[in-house]
């Protein structure tokens, strides 16, 4: 559902005034998005938190979404907010999980290097280019990419795929909410189309066929570490293509 002119006018007015009262009014208008995401992702966080905790995280994410939303990008706010809220939920879950700091740091540095190179080259950088940009041997880059994929038990990207959500029929999903999900699937499909053939295979087998990295390795007749590397590289491009929705 595209925003109405009155909704767009509210966002433009907030952008110009930064009035907290107006921001809060906008947040109240979109609280149904928070509730919808909280219900649809309960299978992800049920071991870590109650739904009230998740709704609180979602409201904070919605506030940040209102503050950072740019109508000039042509992105629908509902879809933008939905992804930001899902990101807040996965960040919350990640804090309950243990991943080595060095792996987290490498992931952050890798994403920055990838975005820097993509902006310069206007294409998917090679592993060698990434290694050179980061000042590390290619072999170390590949090992670290394997660690990154293997250590991430739950990733933001996994939340973007439909099979990771519970049915929301009982939660009263509306036609508008179904439309948000439909648009998101179309955005993802467009991003996946830009992946290399082997990257598409790994993404399809991992997210849609629900195979583990080791099982994919057997199917494609390569090592498990190689599958992890391919997965990590594919995620860099997908996040790049979804940056308007994921935000800063």
PDB file of C-alpha atoms in Angstrom, residues 3 5 7-13 15 66 68-77:
ATOM      1  CA  UNK A   3       1.433   6.066   1.472  1.00  0.00           C
ATOM      2  CA  UNK A   5      -0.576  12.193   0.371  1.00  0.00           C
ATOM      3  CA  UNK A   7       0.835  10.375   5.296  1.00  0.00           C
ATOM      4  CA  UNK A   8       3.668  11.638   3.116  1.00  0.00           C
ATOM      5  CA  UNK A   9       2.906  15.163   4.247  1.00  0.00           C
ATOM      6  CA  UNK A  10       3.302  14.061   7.880  1.00  0.00           C
ATOM      7  CA  UNK A  11       6.732  12.594   7.158  1.00  0.00           C
ATOM      8  CA  UNK A  12       7.788  15.710   5.280  1.00  0.00           C
ATOM      9  CA  UNK A  13       6.572  17.915   8.121  1.00  0.00           C
ATOM     10  CA  UNK A  15      11.638  15.967   8.471  1.00  0.00           C
ATOM     11  CA  UNK A  66      10.423   7.314  11.564  1.00  0.00           C
ATOM     12  CA  UNK A  68      15.592   8.006   9.563  1.00  0.00           C
ATOM     13  CA  UNK A  69      12.936   7.558   6.865  1.00  0.00           C
ATOM     14  CA  UNK A  70      13.597   9.484   3.660  1.00  0.00           C
ATOM     15  CA  UNK A  71      10.587   9.818   1.374  1.00  0.00           C
ATOM     16  CA  UNK A  72      12.892  10.815  -1.494  1.00  0.00           C
ATOM     17  CA  UNK A  73      14.144   7.227  -1.763  1.00  0.00           C
ATOM     18  CA  UNK A  74      10.766   6.074  -3.020  1.00  0.00           C
ATOM     19  CA  UNK A  75      10.674   3.306  -0.415  1.00  0.00           C
ATOM     20  CA  UNK A  76       7.332   2.488   1.225  1.00  0.00           C
ATOM     21  CA  UNK A  77       7.502   3.294   4.915  1.00  0.00           C
TER      22      UNK A  77
END
